[in-house]
mmCIF file of C-alpha atoms and ligand atoms in Angstrom:
data_model
loop_
_atom_site.group_PDB
_atom_site.id
_atom_site.type_symbol
_atom_site.label_atom_id
_atom_site.label_comp_id
_atom_site.label_asym_id
_atom_site.label_seq_id
_atom_site.Cartn_x
_atom_site.Cartn_y
_atom_site.Cartn_z
ATOM 1 C CA MET I 107 101.917 127.403 82.514
ATOM 2 C CA LYS I 108 100.312 125.575 85.661
ATOM 3 C CA HIS I 109 98.527 121.651 84.602
ATOM 4 C CA ASN I 110 95.112 122.073 84.646
ATOM 5 C CA PRO I 111 94.128 119.005 84.819
ATOM 6 C CA ALA I 112 90.298 118.962 83.606
ATOM 7 C CA ASN I 113 92.350 120.556 80.531
ATOM 8 C CA ALA I 114 94.336 117.705 79.819
ATOM 9 C CA ILE I 115 91.326 115.544 80.229
ATOM 10 C CA GLN I 116 89.671 117.157 77.290
ATOM 11 C CA ASP I 117 92.817 117.469 75.317
ATOM 12 C CA VAL I 118 92.889 113.156 74.822
ATOM 13 C CA HIS I 119 89.998 112.302 72.631
ATOM 14 C CA TYR I 120 88.832 110.218 70.431
ATOM 15 C CA THR I 121 86.677 108.936 67.600
ATOM 16 C CA ASP I 122 86.370 105.406 65.556
ATOM 17 C CA ALA I 123 87.330 104.201 62.424
ATOM 18 C CA HIS I 124 83.367 105.647 60.732
ATOM 19 C CA GLY I 125 84.202 108.904 62.392
ATOM 20 C CA GLY I 126 81.661 108.095 65.177
ATOM 21 C CA ILE I 127 81.944 110.669 68.018
ATOM 22 C CA ASN I 128 82.742 107.651 70.110
ATOM 23 C CA PRO I 129 85.994 105.782 70.408
ATOM 24 C CA ALA I 130 84.718 101.759 69.077
ATOM 25 C CA ILE I 131 85.291 99.312 72.374
ATOM 26 C CA SER I 132 86.777 96.629 71.158
ATOM 27 C CA ASP I 133 85.738 93.430 72.356
ATOM 28 C CA SER I 134 88.668 91.235 71.964
ATOM 29 C CA SER I 135 90.275 89.672 75.116
ATOM 30 C CA THR I 136 93.162 88.458 71.820
ATOM 31 C CA TYR I 137 94.641 89.453 69.763
ATOM 32 C CA THR I 138 96.853 88.858 66.048
ATOM 33 C CA PHE I 139 99.767 89.000 65.571
ATOM 34 C CA LYS I 140 100.527 89.450 61.428
ATOM 35 C CA LYS I 141 104.548 88.523 62.071
ATOM 36 C CA ALA I 142 104.892 85.323 63.960
ATOM 37 C CA GLN I 143 107.909 87.147 65.297
ATOM 38 C CA ASP I 144 106.450 89.736 66.476
ATOM 39 C CA MET I 145 104.642 87.612 68.858
ATOM 40 C CA ALA I 146 107.669 86.373 69.863
ATOM 41 C CA ASP I 147 109.958 89.689 70.879
ATOM 42 C CA THR I 148 106.122 91.553 72.635
ATOM 43 C CA PHE I 149 106.705 88.267 74.954
ATOM 44 C CA ALA I 150 110.400 88.641 75.751
ATOM 45 C CA GLY I 151 109.307 92.205 76.495
ATOM 46 C CA GLU I 152 111.100 93.833 73.328
ATOM 47 C CA LYS I 153 107.415 95.574 71.601
ATOM 48 C CA LEU I 154 105.502 97.684 73.733
ATOM 49 C CA ASP I 155 103.429 99.081 70.930
ATOM 50 C CA ALA I 156 101.608 95.994 70.579
ATOM 51 C CA PHE I 157 98.368 94.141 72.016
ATOM 52 C CA LEU I 158 98.550 90.439 72.750
ATOM 53 C CA TYR I 159 95.840 89.727 75.204
ATOM 54 C CA SER I 160 93.460 91.696 77.179
ATOM 55 C CA ARG I 161 94.603 90.843 80.325
ATOM 56 C CA HIS I 162 97.804 92.863 79.763
ATOM 57 C CA SER I 163 96.157 96.066 77.672
ATOM 58 C CA SER I 164 93.247 96.728 75.023
ATOM 59 C CA PRO I 165 93.005 99.977 72.986
ATOM 60 C CA SER I 166 89.911 100.305 75.258
ATOM 61 C CA THR I 167 91.905 100.178 79.016
ATOM 62 C CA ASN I 168 94.696 102.287 77.388
ATOM 63 C CA GLN I 169 92.485 105.249 75.877
ATOM 64 C CA LEU I 170 90.424 105.088 79.567
ATOM 65 C CA CYS I 171 94.671 104.974 80.794
ATOM 66 C CA GLU I 172 95.909 107.839 78.600
ATOM 67 C CA ALA I 173 93.185 110.124 79.656
ATOM 68 C CA LEU I 174 93.840 109.320 83.024
ATOM 69 C CA SER I 175 97.304 109.807 83.314
ATOM 70 C CA ALA I 176 96.726 112.964 81.694
ATOM 71 C CA MET I 177 94.954 114.419 84.465
ATOM 72 C CA GLU I 178 97.386 113.522 87.139
ATOM 73 C CA ASN I 179 99.696 114.565 85.087
ATOM 74 C CA THR I 180 102.163 111.540 84.944
ATOM 75 C CA GLU I 181 103.615 109.608 82.469
ATOM 76 C CA ALA I 182 101.497 106.741 82.208
ATOM 77 C CA ALA I 183 98.538 104.547 83.578
ATOM 78 C CA GLN I 184 97.351 101.136 84.336
ATOM 79 C CA VAL I 185 93.521 100.118 85.328
ATOM 80 C CA PHE I 186 92.663 97.899 87.311
ATOM 81 C CA ALA I 187 88.918 95.813 88.129
ATOM 82 C CA SER I 188 88.818 97.933 91.605
ATOM 83 C CA GLY I 189 90.327 100.394 94.048
ATOM 84 C CA MET I 190 91.830 97.700 96.040
ATOM 85 C CA GLY I 191 92.263 95.605 92.508
ATOM 86 C CA ALA I 192 94.923 98.826 92.619
ATOM 87 C CA ILE I 193 96.258 99.506 95.544
ATOM 88 C CA THR I 194 97.278 95.945 96.611
ATOM 89 C CA SER I 195 98.864 95.703 93.181
ATOM 90 C CA VAL I 196 101.014 98.549 94.179
ATOM 91 C CA ILE I 197 102.536 97.738 97.192
ATOM 92 C CA LEU I 198 103.291 94.019 96.149
ATOM 93 C CA GLN I 199 105.103 95.761 92.763
ATOM 94 C CA LEU I 200 107.114 97.639 95.170
ATOM 95 C CA CYS I 201 107.139 95.690 98.542
ATOM 96 C CA LYS I 202 109.257 92.473 98.979
ATOM 97 C CA ALA I 203 109.320 89.315 102.311
ATOM 98 C CA ASP I 204 111.508 92.187 104.825
ATOM 99 C CA ASP I 205 110.389 95.569 103.651
ATOM 100 C CA HIS I 206 108.919 97.502 105.832
ATOM 101 C CA ILE I 207 105.707 100.339 105.012
ATOM 102 C CA ILE I 208 104.961 103.736 106.315
ATOM 103 C CA SER I 209 100.726 104.252 106.167
ATOM 104 C CA SER I 210 98.640 106.922 107.532
ATOM 105 C CA ARG I 211 96.412 105.516 110.411
ATOM 106 C CA THR I 212 92.979 106.734 108.473
ATOM 107 C CA ILE I 213 92.391 104.976 105.438
ATOM 108 C CA TYR I 214 89.949 102.751 103.686
ATOM 109 C CA GLY I 215 89.630 100.416 105.748
ATOM 110 C CA GLY I 216 90.790 98.053 103.240
ATOM 111 C CA SER I 217 93.456 98.844 102.568
ATOM 112 C CA TYR I 218 93.931 99.297 106.553
ATOM 113 C CA ALA I 219 93.619 95.846 106.390
ATOM 114 C CA PHE I 220 95.416 94.793 103.874
ATOM 115 C CA MET I 221 98.110 96.386 105.398
ATOM 116 C CA LYS I 222 97.518 95.359 108.114
ATOM 117 C CA ASN I 223 96.111 91.659 108.272
ATOM 118 C CA PHE I 224 97.278 90.255 105.311
ATOM 119 C CA LEU I 225 100.899 91.400 104.972
ATOM 120 C CA PRO I 226 102.829 90.063 107.485
ATOM 121 C CA ASP I 227 101.749 86.895 106.539
ATOM 122 C CA PHE I 228 104.130 88.177 103.429
ATOM 123 C CA HIS I 229 106.576 89.348 106.304
ATOM 124 C CA ILE I 230 105.770 92.564 105.182
ATOM 125 C CA LYS I 231 105.432 94.749 108.058
ATOM 126 C CA THR I 232 103.716 98.373 108.175
ATOM 127 C CA ASN I 233 103.405 101.131 110.827
ATOM 128 C CA PHE I 234 100.944 103.268 110.853
ATOM 129 C CA VAL I 235 101.536 106.865 111.991
ATOM 130 C CA ASP I 236 99.392 110.397 112.771
ATOM 131 C CA ILE I 237 100.375 111.550 108.775
ATOM 132 C CA THR I 238 99.584 115.445 109.939
ATOM 133 C CA ASP I 239 102.208 114.506 112.962
ATOM 134 C CA LEU I 240 105.736 115.209 110.815
ATOM 135 C CA LYS I 241 107.962 114.192 113.162
ATOM 136 C CA SER I 242 105.926 110.704 113.805
ATOM 137 C CA VAL I 243 106.331 109.910 109.849
ATOM 138 C CA LYS I 244 110.345 110.564 110.326
ATOM 139 C CA ALA I 245 110.477 108.728 113.318
ATOM 140 C CA ALA I 246 108.982 105.288 112.167
ATOM 141 C CA ILE I 247 111.938 105.205 109.246
ATOM 142 C CA LYS I 248 113.737 101.682 109.044
ATOM 143 C CA PRO I 249 116.696 100.628 107.019
ATOM 144 C CA GLU I 250 114.531 98.543 105.082
ATOM 145 C CA THR I 251 111.360 100.657 104.701
ATOM 146 C CA LYS I 252 110.656 100.804 101.088
ATOM 147 C CA LEU I 253 106.576 102.725 100.662
ATOM 148 C CA LEU I 254 105.629 105.500 102.220
ATOM 149 C CA TYR I 255 101.320 105.765 102.212
ATOM 150 C CA CYS I 256 98.828 108.034 102.673
ATOM 151 C CA GLU I 257 95.445 109.015 101.432
ATOM 152 C CA ALA I 258 95.439 113.103 100.092
ATOM 153 C CA VAL I 259 92.397 113.717 102.327
ATOM 154 C CA SER I 260 91.801 111.055 104.217
ATOM 155 C CA ASN I 261 88.666 108.790 105.525
ATOM 156 C CA PRO I 262 86.581 109.716 106.929
ATOM 157 C CA LEU I 263 88.262 111.974 109.453
ATOM 158 C CA LEU I 264 88.788 114.646 106.097
ATOM 159 C CA GLU I 265 92.474 114.878 107.207
ATOM 160 C CA THR I 266 94.817 116.870 104.698
ATOM 161 C CA ALA I 267 98.168 115.275 104.416
ATOM 162 C CA ASP I 268 101.469 118.064 103.935
ATOM 163 C CA LEU I 269 102.434 116.034 100.424
ATOM 164 C CA GLU I 270 104.835 118.483 99.564
ATOM 165 C CA ALA I 271 106.343 117.834 103.005
ATOM 166 C CA LEU I 272 106.149 114.567 102.522
ATOM 167 C CA LYS I 273 107.525 113.618 99.124
ATOM 168 C CA LYS I 274 110.961 114.911 100.703
ATOM 169 C CA ILE I 275 110.842 112.535 103.869
ATOM 170 C CA ALA I 276 110.181 110.308 101.029
ATOM 171 C CA THR I 277 113.178 112.276 98.859
ATOM 172 C CA GLU I 278 115.227 111.482 101.890
ATOM 173 C CA ASN I 279 114.977 108.480 102.273
ATOM 174 C CA ASN I 280 114.773 106.913 99.699
ATOM 175 C CA LEU I 281 110.656 106.079 99.580
ATOM 176 C CA THR I 282 108.329 105.560 97.057
ATOM 177 C CA PHE I 283 105.667 107.598 98.148
ATOM 178 C CA VAL I 284 102.268 106.730 97.360
ATOM 179 C CA VAL I 285 98.860 108.858 97.510
ATOM 180 C CA ASP I 286 95.686 107.578 96.971
ATOM 181 C CA ASN I 287 93.718 110.668 95.446
ATOM 182 C CA THR I 288 90.008 108.794 95.436
ATOM 183 C CA PHE I 289 88.418 111.265 97.819
ATOM 184 C CA THR I 290 89.850 114.096 96.017
ATOM 185 C CA PRO I 291 90.376 113.690 91.492
ATOM 186 C CA LEU I 292 90.976 117.108 90.577
ATOM 187 C CA VAL I 293 90.890 118.828 93.384
ATOM 188 C CA ILE I 294 94.778 117.492 94.095
ATOM 189 C CA THR I 295 96.676 117.127 91.627
ATOM 190 C CA PRO I 296 99.397 115.089 93.738
ATOM 191 C CA THR I 297 102.607 115.193 91.491
ATOM 192 C CA ASP I 298 102.353 118.612 91.617
ATOM 193 C CA PHE I 299 103.756 118.044 95.721
ATOM 194 C CA GLY I 300 105.874 114.601 94.766
ATOM 195 C CA ALA I 301 103.790 112.173 94.371
ATOM 196 C CA ASP I 302 105.276 108.794 92.798
ATOM 197 C CA VAL I 303 102.330 107.072 92.142
ATOM 198 C CA VAL I 304 98.914 107.985 92.743
ATOM 199 C CA VAL I 305 96.417 105.097 93.374
ATOM 200 C CA TYR I 306 92.191 105.723 92.545
ATOM 201 C CA SER I 307 89.455 104.054 92.664
ATOM 202 C CA LEU I 308 87.165 104.508 89.852
ATOM 203 C CA THR I 309 83.913 103.524 92.127
ATOM 204 C CA LYS I 310 84.011 106.898 93.486
ATOM 205 C CA PHE I 311 83.677 110.229 92.353
ATOM 206 C CA ILE I 312 85.934 109.661 88.626
ATOM 207 C CA ASN I 313 83.153 106.996 87.787
ATOM 208 C CA GLY I 314 80.334 109.063 89.225
ATOM 209 C CA SER I 315 77.194 106.663 89.210
ATOM 210 C CA SER I 316 77.597 103.816 91.033
ATOM 211 C CA ASP I 317 77.884 101.726 88.608
ATOM 212 C CA THR I 318 81.431 99.695 88.562
ATOM 213 C CA VAL I 319 83.748 98.452 90.079
ATOM 214 C CA GLY I 320 87.085 99.472 88.826
ATOM 215 C CA GLY I 321 90.234 101.337 90.414
ATOM 216 C CA ALA I 322 93.352 102.789 88.211
ATOM 217 C CA VAL I 323 97.734 103.177 88.964
ATOM 218 C CA CYS I 324 99.152 106.841 87.743
ATOM 219 C CA GLY I 325 102.832 106.561 87.915
ATOM 220 C CA THR I 326 106.171 107.085 85.375
ATOM 221 C CA LEU I 327 106.386 104.813 82.188
ATOM 222 C CA ASP I 328 108.857 102.586 84.141
ATOM 223 C CA PHE I 329 106.226 101.657 87.039
ATOM 224 C CA VAL I 330 104.199 101.004 85.189
ATOM 225 C CA ASN I 331 105.387 98.857 81.896
ATOM 226 C CA SER I 332 107.080 97.231 85.447
ATOM 227 C CA LEU I 333 103.518 96.073 86.771
ATOM 228 C CA LYS I 334 102.095 95.012 83.222
ATOM 229 C CA ASP I 335 105.827 92.581 82.943
ATOM 230 C CA VAL I 336 104.555 89.131 81.762
ATOM 231 C CA ASN I 337 107.040 87.987 84.000
ATOM 232 C CA ASN I 338 107.068 89.667 87.249
ATOM 233 C CA GLY I 339 103.624 92.954 87.289
ATOM 234 C CA ALA I 340 101.358 92.321 89.553
ATOM 235 C CA ALA I 341 99.090 93.515 87.136
ATOM 236 C CA MET I 342 99.573 91.124 84.866
ATOM 237 C CA LEU I 343 99.994 88.022 87.289
ATOM 238 C CA LEU I 344 97.413 89.080 89.988
ATOM 239 C CA GLY I 345 95.239 89.454 86.898
ATOM 240 C CA GLN I 346 93.175 92.367 88.182
ATOM 241 C CA THR I 347 91.610 93.638 85.367
ATOM 242 C CA LEU I 348 89.430 96.363 84.563
ATOM 243 C CA ASP I 349 87.192 95.026 81.213
ATOM 244 C CA SER I 350 87.426 97.008 78.110
ATOM 245 C CA LEU I 351 83.553 96.986 78.080
ATOM 246 C CA ARG I 352 83.289 98.991 81.385
ATOM 247 C CA SER I 353 86.246 101.219 80.745
ATOM 248 C CA ALA I 354 84.671 102.467 77.821
ATOM 249 C CA SER I 355 82.266 103.363 79.960
ATOM 250 C CA VAL I 356 84.353 104.738 82.990
ATOM 251 C CA LEU I 357 86.382 107.195 80.123
ATOM 252 C CA LYS I 358 82.613 108.581 79.085
ATOM 253 C CA ASN I 359 81.957 109.112 82.722
ATOM 254 C CA LEU I 360 85.233 110.828 83.082
ATOM 255 C CA ARG I 361 84.459 113.761 80.235
ATOM 256 C CA THR I 362 81.888 114.905 82.880
ATOM 257 C CA LEU I 363 83.992 114.557 86.299
ATOM 258 C CA PRO I 364 84.457 118.386 86.254
ATOM 259 C CA ILE I 365 81.056 120.152 86.048
ATOM 260 C CA ARG I 366 80.302 117.187 88.421
ATOM 261 C CA MET I 367 83.287 118.185 91.064
ATOM 262 C CA GLU I 368 82.666 121.843 91.000
ATOM 263 C CA LYS I 369 78.589 120.842 92.399
ATOM 264 C CA HIS I 370 79.465 118.690 94.948
ATOM 265 C CA SER I 371 82.673 120.745 96.553
ATOM 266 C CA GLU I 372 79.432 124.204 96.007
ATOM 267 C CA ASN I 373 76.890 121.455 97.078
ATOM 268 C CA ALA I 374 79.202 120.296 99.980
ATOM 269 C CA LEU I 375 80.680 123.774 101.074
ATOM 270 C CA TYR I 376 76.862 125.231 101.726
ATOM 271 C CA LEU I 377 75.802 122.385 103.703
ATOM 272 C CA ALA I 378 78.742 121.956 105.764
ATOM 273 C CA GLU I 379 78.446 126.272 106.405
ATOM 274 C CA LYS I 380 74.740 125.945 107.387
ATOM 275 C CA PHE I 381 75.101 122.860 109.491
ATOM 276 C CA GLU I 382 78.412 124.398 111.257
ATOM 277 C CA LYS I 383 75.806 127.628 111.844
ATOM 278 C CA ASP I 384 73.444 124.895 113.625
ATOM 279 C CA GLY I 385 75.438 124.304 116.441
ATOM 280 C CA LEU I 386 76.001 121.088 114.919
ATOM 281 C CA LYS I 387 79.879 119.789 115.333
ATOM 282 C CA VAL I 388 80.615 119.123 111.132
ATOM 283 C CA VAL I 389 83.862 118.367 109.558
ATOM 284 C CA TYR I 390 84.900 119.297 106.783
ATOM 285 C CA PRO I 391 88.449 120.852 104.968
ATOM 286 C CA GLY I 392 86.746 123.651 103.418
ATOM 287 C CA LEU I 393 85.509 125.229 106.805
ATOM 288 C CA GLU I 394 87.821 127.574 108.674
ATOM 289 C CA SER I 395 87.433 125.495 111.650
ATOM 290 C CA HIS I 396 88.672 122.846 110.434
ATOM 291 C CA PRO I 397 92.530 121.712 111.672
ATOM 292 C CA SER I 398 94.002 121.117 107.746
ATOM 293 C CA HIS I 399 92.306 123.789 106.817
ATOM 294 C CA ASP I 400 95.165 126.284 105.687
ATOM 295 C CA LEU I 401 97.215 123.225 103.953
ATOM 296 C CA MET I 402 94.478 121.989 102.206
ATOM 297 C CA SER I 403 93.277 125.816 100.658
ATOM 298 C CA SER I 404 96.721 125.362 99.050
ATOM 299 C CA GLN I 405 96.754 122.579 98.077
ATOM 300 C CA ILE I 406 93.598 122.147 96.099
ATOM 301 C CA ASN I 407 93.536 123.346 91.911
ATOM 302 C CA LYS I 408 90.901 126.298 93.644
ATOM 303 C CA GLU I 409 88.121 126.150 91.026
ATOM 304 C CA PHE I 410 87.147 122.621 91.992
ATOM 305 C CA GLY I 411 86.385 123.771 95.629
ATOM 306 C CA TYR I 412 87.304 121.109 98.251
ATOM 307 C CA SER I 413 85.693 117.505 97.758
ATOM 308 C CA GLY I 414 82.380 116.213 98.255
ATOM 309 C CA LEU I 415 82.445 114.490 102.007
ATOM 310 C CA LEU I 416 82.290 115.546 104.977
ATOM 311 C CA THR I 417 80.883 114.479 108.275
ATOM 312 C CA VAL I 418 78.721 114.944 111.415
ATOM 313 C CA ASP I 419 78.921 114.193 114.558
ATOM 314 C CA PHE I 420 74.740 113.914 115.609
ATOM 315 C CA GLY I 421 76.749 111.911 119.327
ATOM 316 C CA SER I 422 75.411 108.579 119.891
ATOM 317 C CA ILE I 423 75.271 105.998 117.051
ATOM 318 C CA GLU I 424 71.246 106.018 118.154
ATOM 319 C CA ASN I 425 71.236 109.422 116.664
ATOM 320 C CA ALA I 426 73.413 109.274 113.745
ATOM 321 C CA ASN I 427 70.806 106.269 112.824
ATOM 322 C CA LEU I 428 67.495 108.177 113.356
ATOM 323 C CA ILE I 429 68.314 110.534 111.032
ATOM 324 C CA MET I 430 70.043 108.319 107.771
ATOM 325 C CA GLU I 431 66.491 106.659 108.426
ATOM 326 C CA LYS I 432 65.096 109.631 108.459
ATOM 327 C CA MET I 433 66.551 111.518 105.620
ATOM 328 C CA GLN I 434 66.412 108.689 103.240
ATOM 329 C CA ASP I 435 62.406 108.513 103.901
ATOM 330 C CA LYS I 436 62.206 111.857 103.164
ATOM 331 C CA ASN I 437 64.845 111.234 99.518
ATOM 332 C CA LEU I 438 67.347 113.183 100.513
ATOM 333 C CA GLY I 439 69.260 110.215 100.099
ATOM 334 C CA SER I 440 70.967 106.440 100.451
ATOM 335 C CA LEU I 441 71.977 105.416 103.298
ATOM 336 C CA ALA I 442 74.855 103.821 101.971
ATOM 337 C CA VAL I 443 78.257 103.389 100.891
ATOM 338 C CA SER I 444 80.805 104.558 99.075
ATOM 339 C CA LEU I 445 81.509 108.321 97.203
ATOM 340 C CA GLY I 446 80.662 110.279 93.917
ATOM 341 C CA PHE I 447 77.571 109.321 93.239
ATOM 342 C CA TYR I 448 74.947 111.828 91.725
ATOM 343 C CA ARG I 449 72.326 111.340 95.055
ATOM 344 C CA THR I 450 73.916 112.011 98.321
ATOM 345 C CA LEU I 451 75.136 108.584 100.303
ATOM 346 C CA PHE I 452 75.454 108.729 104.200
ATOM 347 C CA SER I 453 76.771 106.157 106.805
ATOM 348 C CA ALA I 454 77.584 105.898 110.539
ATOM 349 C CA SER I 455 81.154 105.212 109.033
ATOM 350 C CA GLY I 456 82.742 103.557 112.778
ATOM 351 C CA SER I 457 80.193 100.626 112.082
ATOM 352 C CA SER I 458 80.462 100.614 108.482
ATOM 353 C CA THR I 459 83.870 101.310 106.066
ATOM 354 C CA SER I 460 85.900 101.947 109.177
ATOM 355 C CA SER I 461 84.920 98.818 111.219
ATOM 356 C CA GLU I 462 88.155 96.379 110.581
ATOM 357 C CA ILE I 463 89.448 99.604 112.491
ATOM 358 C CA SER I 464 89.744 98.433 115.847
ATOM 359 C CA PRO I 465 87.105 100.196 118.486
ATOM 360 C CA GLU I 466 90.078 101.558 121.059
ATOM 361 C CA GLU I 467 91.887 102.504 117.750
ATOM 362 C CA GLN I 468 88.928 104.532 116.514
ATOM 363 C CA SER I 469 88.999 106.314 119.151
ATOM 364 C CA GLU I 470 92.190 106.881 119.966
ATOM 365 C CA MET I 471 91.919 108.366 116.182
ATOM 366 C CA GLY I 472 88.849 110.668 116.998
ATOM 367 C CA LEU I 473 85.953 108.286 115.022
ATOM 368 C CA THR I 474 83.243 108.655 117.391
ATOM 369 C CA GLU I 475 80.289 106.252 117.193
ATOM 370 C CA GLY I 476 78.006 109.141 116.027
ATOM 371 C CA LEU I 477 79.682 109.655 113.285
ATOM 372 C CA VAL I 478 77.841 110.297 110.241
ATOM 373 C CA ARG I 479 79.793 110.796 106.449
ATOM 374 C CA PHE I 480 78.179 112.854 103.910
ATOM 375 C CA SER I 481 78.747 111.630 100.011
ATOM 376 C CA VAL I 482 77.219 115.405 98.488
ATOM 377 C CA GLY I 483 74.853 114.714 95.806
ATOM 378 C CA LEU I 484 74.447 117.034 92.783
ATOM 379 C CA ASP I 485 71.235 118.360 94.409
ATOM 380 C CA PHE I 486 69.903 120.947 91.844
ATOM 381 C CA ASP I 487 68.588 122.595 94.771
ATOM 382 C CA ILE I 488 70.991 122.878 97.762
ATOM 383 C CA LYS I 489 68.625 125.099 100.296
ATOM 384 C CA ARG I 490 65.973 123.069 99.392
ATOM 385 C CA THR I 491 67.904 120.198 100.078
ATOM 386 C CA TYR I 492 69.504 121.525 103.787
ATOM 387 C CA GLN I 493 65.418 122.436 104.963
ATOM 388 C CA MET I 494 64.387 119.270 104.618
ATOM 389 C CA MET I 495 67.407 117.714 105.981
ATOM 390 C CA LYS I 496 67.222 120.004 109.337
ATOM 391 C CA SER I 497 64.106 119.119 109.862
ATOM 392 C CA CYS I 498 64.983 115.290 110.266
ATOM 393 C CA ILE I 499 67.979 116.217 112.515
ATOM 394 C CA ASP I 500 66.284 118.434 114.357
ATOM 395 C CA GLU I 501 62.607 115.653 115.586
ATOM 396 C CA VAL I 502 65.813 113.751 116.487
ATOM 397 C CA MET I 503 67.850 115.640 117.930
ATOM 398 C CA SER I 504 65.953 118.225 119.980
HETATM 399 C C1 PLP R 651 86.961 102.307 97.640
HETATM 400 C C2 PLP R 651 87.870 103.824 98.816
HETATM 401 C C3 PLP R 651 89.181 102.388 98.209
HETATM 402 C C4 PLP R 651 89.178 101.425 97.617
HETATM 403 O O1 PLP R 651 88.143 101.034 95.929
HETATM 404 P P1 PLP R 651 87.045 99.355 95.495
HETATM 405 O O2 PLP R 651 86.868 99.950 94.702
HETATM 406 O O3 PLP R 651 85.811 99.708 95.972
HETATM 407 O O4 PLP R 651 88.012 98.470 95.525
HETATM 408 C C5 PLP R 651 90.285 102.596 98.162
HETATM 409 N N1 PLP R 651 91.224 104.037 98.651
HETATM 410 C C6 PLP R 651 89.380 104.713 98.818
HETATM 411 C C7 PLP R 651 89.868 106.017 99.625
HETATM 412 C C8 PLP R 651 88.209 104.698 99.053
HETATM 413 O O5 PLP R 651 87.373 105.007 98.978
#
């Protein structure tokens, strides 16, 4: 039977020692060993079932890891203090000096800045390509290429990567295929199409309440253990550890992810269809007008829709700013970066989350200055929201 990510989360259940319906939260940074030899064996990497120190793992971080690896259908997972903590650790674990990366050019600004500006000083070079153009992906491969990196659905243009085709290229050329699935948890299960490593910012949909930053890596047990290795592991040595208390609260929020994703998607599709009928330039993968609509339809777990992100091009930054301020004044959402919150969030991508990308590169990739990204919230009455948004838009555009 096909892996169902929502059922997989539900089937991972914990109680506490007293039968409490939530797991106990581990409140310790260090752990006792009954036998001195066990401590030595743990540090030597010969004993993997003991807790030694919470930068490595804790009972609470492990529970969140188990639920996330169940969701992604991977052997294991590791959680991090932020999405960037997860992404940078994966890259530094897999690439050493003189290695080469091929990355989609439309990725999260921080990931782009890390590969473009930070890694060259460590002699790791990246080619940024149009990930929807498989020929250019192949053409960028060099003998020293180690990693193929993309987002399942890209930020902010919402292009869909053909995961199966990319995996084939990766396999033929011995590359590790890493997919950032932050925009589409449950909607897409990248391992269904062969992704080797799935990375997340937990900060967004998965936690969903915009009250913490966090990240995760899902992959094979070997890879996750390499990240946690006390001598060579990027997770262990760079120390980007998620706190136990936060792990427990993210795990609680993960429980409602299936119904939240359903509603985010339903509301986003409603707004996208209405805005498109109104003649606005809308990008939403659930619309037939979207260039990746068919591909996206073949990759999604249908019951979760096309996720909650859409963009509207309001023509100029002046229009975009006025409309966002009016919508905020009417309590239709918040003028804020980030996504996956229960309340709608909007921002002009070019001057905010993608500002690391130069104006020339932005225009080359079709990121216009009037482009507003909406992370559509869980509004109960989306028809009312639409009517109110429409009047804000009409006041500025007509
Ligand atoms: C936010 C985001 C990140 C970075 O995550 P943080 O938790 O902010 O460090 C990475 N990738 C994508 C697609 C994101 O949206």
